[in-house]
PDB file of C-alpha atoms in Angstrom:
ATOM      1  CA  GLN A  18      -0.255   0.236   0.186  1.00  0.00           C
ATOM      2  CA  ASN A  19       1.445   3.522  -0.975  1.00  0.00           C
ATOM      3  CA  HIS A  20       0.832   6.136   1.505  1.00  0.00           C
ATOM      4  CA  ASP A  21       1.978   9.742   0.987  1.00  0.00           C
ATOM      5  CA  CYS A  22       1.481  11.140   4.085  1.00  0.00           C
ATOM      6  CA  ARG A  23       0.784  15.350   2.818  1.00  0.00           C
ATOM      7  CA  LYS A  24      -2.451  13.954   1.600  1.00  0.00           C
ATOM      8  CA  LYS A  25      -4.519  13.370   4.562  1.00  0.00           C
ATOM      9  CA  GLU A  26      -7.165  11.098   2.928  1.00  0.00           C
ATOM     10  CA  GLN A  27      -4.300   8.506   2.529  1.00  0.00           C
ATOM     11  CA  CYS A  28      -3.215   8.601   6.014  1.00  0.00           C
ATOM     12  CA  GLN A  29      -6.160   7.429   7.500  1.00  0.00           C
ATOM     13  CA  THR A  30      -5.392   4.030   9.351  1.00  0.00           C
ATOM     14  CA  ASN A  31      -7.476   1.669  11.100  1.00  0.00           C
ATOM     15  CA  PRO A  32      -6.911  -1.359  13.995  1.00  0.00           C
ATOM     16  CA  ASP A  33      -5.931  -3.525  11.255  1.00  0.00           C
ATOM     17  CA  ASP A  34      -3.116  -1.769  10.179  1.00  0.00           C
ATOM     18  CA  ASP A  35      -1.265  -2.349  13.554  1.00  0.00           C
ATOM     19  CA  LEU A  36      -1.103  -6.095  12.357  1.00  0.00           C
ATOM     20  CA  LYS A  37       0.566  -4.595   9.289  1.00  0.00           C
ATOM     21  CA  GLN A  38       3.366  -2.994  11.504  1.00  0.00           C
ATOM     22  CA  VAL A  39       5.474  -5.275  13.344  1.00  0.00           C
ATOM     23  CA  PHE A  40       9.002  -4.756  14.897  1.00  0.00           C
ATOM     24  CA  ARG A  41      10.999  -7.559  13.820  1.00  0.00           C
ATOM     25  CA  TYR A  42      14.462  -6.951  16.090  1.00  0.00           C
ATOM     26  CA  ILE A  43      16.525  -9.458  14.034  1.00  0.00           C
ATOM     27  CA  ALA A  44      15.227  -7.359  10.441  1.00  0.00           C
ATOM     28  CA  PRO A  45      13.833  -3.834  11.397  1.00  0.00           C
ATOM     29  CA  ALA A  46      14.174  -2.699   7.990  1.00  0.00           C
ATOM     30  CA  GLY A  47      11.099  -1.492   5.576  1.00  0.00           C
ATOM     31  CA  ARG A  48       8.687   0.613   5.060  1.00  0.00           C
ATOM     32  CA  TYR A  49       6.784   1.828   7.976  1.00  0.00           C
ATOM     33  CA  HIS A  50       2.904   4.115   8.173  1.00  0.00           C
ATOM     34  CA  LEU A  51       2.690   4.797  11.716  1.00  0.00           C
ATOM     35  CA  ASN A  52      -0.113   6.989  13.112  1.00  0.00           C
ATOM     36  CA  LEU A  53       1.565   8.887  15.873  1.00  0.00           C
ATOM     37  CA  LYS A  54      -1.584   9.199  17.705  1.00  0.00           C
ATOM     38  CA  ARG A  55      -1.554   5.613  18.682  1.00  0.00           C
ATOM     39  CA  PRO A  56       0.325   4.427  21.231  1.00  0.00           C
ATOM     40  CA  TYR A  57       1.695   0.957  19.781  1.00  0.00           C
ATOM     41  CA  HIS A  58       2.870   3.283  16.382  1.00  0.00           C
ATOM     42  CA  ARG A  59       4.674   5.491  18.945  1.00  0.00           C
ATOM     43  CA  SER A  60       6.763   2.698  20.549  1.00  0.00           C
ATOM     44  CA  LEU A  61       6.880   1.090  16.842  1.00  0.00           C
ATOM     45  CA  LEU A  62       8.930   4.504  16.327  1.00  0.00           C
ATOM     46  CA  ARG A  63      10.979   4.390  19.390  1.00  0.00           C
ATOM     47  CA  MET A  64      11.836   0.922  19.120  1.00  0.00           C
ATOM     48  CA  LEU A  65      13.528   1.788  15.738  1.00  0.00           C
ATOM     49  CA  LEU A  66      15.250   4.710  17.070  1.00  0.00           C
ATOM     50  CA  LYS A  67      16.884   2.433  19.601  1.00  0.00           C
ATOM     51  CA  THR A  68      17.826   0.141  17.125  1.00  0.00           C
ATOM     52  CA  CYS A  69      19.685   3.260  15.735  1.00  0.00           C
ATOM     53  CA  ASP A  70      21.398   3.980  19.149  1.00  0.00           C
ATOM     54  CA  HIS A  71      22.551   0.014  19.477  1.00  0.00           C
ATOM     55  CA  GLY A  72      23.822   0.341  15.937  1.00  0.00           C
ATOM     56  CA  GLY A  73      25.570   3.376  16.411  1.00  0.00           C
ATOM     57  CA  LEU A  74      23.748   5.165  13.753  1.00  0.00           C
ATOM     58  CA  THR A  75      21.896   8.698  13.821  1.00  0.00           C
ATOM     59  CA  PRO A  76      18.351   8.858  13.020  1.00  0.00           C
ATOM     60  CA  GLU A  77      18.895  10.877  10.051  1.00  0.00           C
ATOM     61  CA  THR A  78      21.219   8.343   8.479  1.00  0.00           C
ATOM     62  CA  ALA A  79      18.994   5.326   9.194  1.00  0.00           C
ATOM     63  CA  PHE A  80      15.605   7.071   7.755  1.00  0.00           C
ATOM     64  CA  PHE A  81      14.829   8.218   4.429  1.00  0.00           C
ATOM     65  CA  ASN A  82      12.182   8.789   2.178  1.00  0.00           C
ATOM     66  CA  ILE A  83      10.233  10.439   5.197  1.00  0.00           C
ATOM     67  CA  SER A  84       6.736  12.235   4.586  1.00  0.00           C
ATOM     68  CA  TYR A  85       4.969  13.708   7.369  1.00  0.00           C
ATOM     69  CA  SER A  86       1.343  14.740   7.509  1.00  0.00           C
ATOM     70  CA  LEU A  87       2.189  18.151   9.815  1.00  0.00           C
ATOM     71  CA  GLY A  88       5.034  19.860   7.421  1.00  0.00           C
ATOM     72  CA  THR A  89       8.681  18.902   7.912  1.00  0.00           C
ATOM     73  CA  TYR A  90       9.523  16.049  10.127  1.00  0.00           C
ATOM     74  CA  HIS A  91      12.410  16.696  12.609  1.00  0.00           C
ATOM     75  CA  SER A  92      14.260  13.698  14.392  1.00  0.00           C
ATOM     76  CA  PRO A  93      13.182  12.859  17.928  1.00  0.00           C
ATOM     77  CA  VAL A  94      15.726  14.004  20.538  1.00  0.00           C
ATOM     78  CA  LYS A  95      16.345  12.019  23.687  1.00  0.00           C
ATOM     79  CA  LYS A  96      15.387  13.300  27.310  1.00  0.00           C
ATOM     80  CA  ASP A  97      16.179  11.697  30.131  1.00  0.00           C
ATOM     81  CA  ASP A  98      17.518   8.410  27.956  1.00  0.00           C
ATOM     82  CA  VAL A  99      13.611   8.539  26.188  1.00  0.00           C
ATOM     83  CA  TRP A 100      12.936   9.564  22.655  1.00  0.00           C
ATOM     84  CA  GLN A 101      10.718  12.063  22.730  1.00  0.00           C
ATOM     85  CA  VAL A 102       8.455  11.214  19.558  1.00  0.00           C
ATOM     86  CA  PRO A 103       5.629  13.368  18.390  1.00  0.00           C
ATOM     87  CA  GLN A 104       1.992  12.167  19.339  1.00  0.00           C
ATOM     88  CA  GLN A 105       0.139  13.127  16.493  1.00  0.00           C
ATOM     89  CA  GLY A 106       0.277  13.072  12.800  1.00  0.00           C
ATOM     90  CA  PHE A 107       1.083  10.556  10.186  1.00  0.00           C
ATOM     91  CA  LEU A 108       4.492   9.587   9.458  1.00  0.00           C
ATOM     92  CA  SER A 109       5.620   7.112   6.847  1.00  0.00           C
ATOM     93  CA  ALA A 110       9.293   6.410   6.122  1.00  0.00           C
ATOM     94  CA  SER A 111      11.684   4.070   4.949  1.00  0.00           C
ATOM     95  CA  PHE A 112      14.103   2.404   7.479  1.00  0.00           C
ATOM     96  CA  SER A 113      17.521   0.599   7.252  1.00  0.00           C
ATOM     97  CA  PRO A 114      19.748   0.105  10.235  1.00  0.00           C
ATOM     98  CA  ILE A 115      22.781  -1.241   8.181  1.00  0.00           C
ATOM     99  CA  LYS A 116      25.710   1.147   8.019  1.00  0.00           C
ATOM    100  CA  HIS A 117      26.789   2.181   4.146  1.00  0.00           C
ATOM    101  CA  SER A 118      30.333   1.587   3.436  1.00  0.00           C
ATOM    102  CA  SER A 119      31.976   4.605   1.998  1.00  0.00           C
ATOM    103  CA  ALA A 120      34.177   2.475   0.025  1.00  0.00           C
ATOM    104  CA  PRO A 121      33.647   2.736  -3.861  1.00  0.00           C
ATOM    105  CA  ILE A 122      31.863  -0.030  -5.333  1.00  0.00           C
ATOM    106  CA  ASP A 123      34.652  -0.782  -7.707  1.00  0.00           C
ATOM    107  CA  ALA A 124      37.108  -1.420  -4.980  1.00  0.00           C
ATOM    108  CA  VAL A 125      35.118  -4.661  -3.738  1.00  0.00           C
ATOM    109  CA  ASP A 126      37.005  -7.589  -5.949  1.00  0.00           C
ATOM    110  CA  ALA A 127      33.245  -9.764  -6.274  1.00  0.00           C
ATOM    111  CA  TRP A 128      35.764 -12.882  -6.687  1.00  0.00           C
ATOM    112  CA  ASP A 129      37.062 -12.436  -3.076  1.00  0.00           C
ATOM    113  CA  PHE A 130      34.284 -14.296  -1.121  1.00  0.00           C
ATOM    114  CA  GLU A 131      36.237 -13.600   2.130  1.00  0.00           C
ATOM    115  CA  ASP A 132      36.124 -10.098   1.418  1.00  0.00           C
ATOM    116  CA  VAL A 133      32.605  -9.493   0.476  1.00  0.00           C
ATOM    117  CA  VAL A 134      31.463 -11.518   3.701  1.00  0.00           C
ATOM    118  CA  HIS A 135      33.657  -9.727   5.702  1.00  0.00           C
ATOM    119  CA  ARG A 136      32.491  -6.097   4.607  1.00  0.00           C
ATOM    120  CA  TYR A 137      28.825  -7.310   4.578  1.00  0.00           C
ATOM    121  CA  ARG A 138      29.102  -8.443   8.490  1.00  0.00           C
ATOM    122  CA  GLY A 139      30.870  -5.038   9.210  1.00  0.00           C
ATOM    123  CA  SER A 140      27.885  -3.290   7.710  1.00  0.00           C
ATOM    124  CA  ARG A 141      25.255  -5.695   9.727  1.00  0.00           C
ATOM    125  CA  LYS A 142      24.488  -4.503  13.445  1.00  0.00           C
ATOM    126  CA  PHE A 143      24.324  -7.969  14.451  1.00  0.00           C
ATOM    127  CA  ARG A 144      27.437 -10.323  14.116  1.00  0.00           C
TER     128      ARG A 144
END
């Protein structure tokens, strides 16, 4: 389902939407459509932000293709070790907790399997 949260009619959610928004600890990457009035969706956003913390990433690096119904979306800040997330609006964003290598793709020898695996493991949060 394609959402553009700048168009309010496309951002309506129903209770069944919670079944589609599931946090997977091992593989949290994906596209999320969150109604921030819903406590479960705010908790989901906090879990994604905690994943950034554990992986050494900033929210600005991990979230992309962001659409927010209330205008410009600003990354939440931490207060007393708790992420302060907005409590209203619809947020659609893609999330990737993988650290992207700064090495040019040409520098990787595709036939050097050991190097490919080493780079892959180095880009993953879980080793």
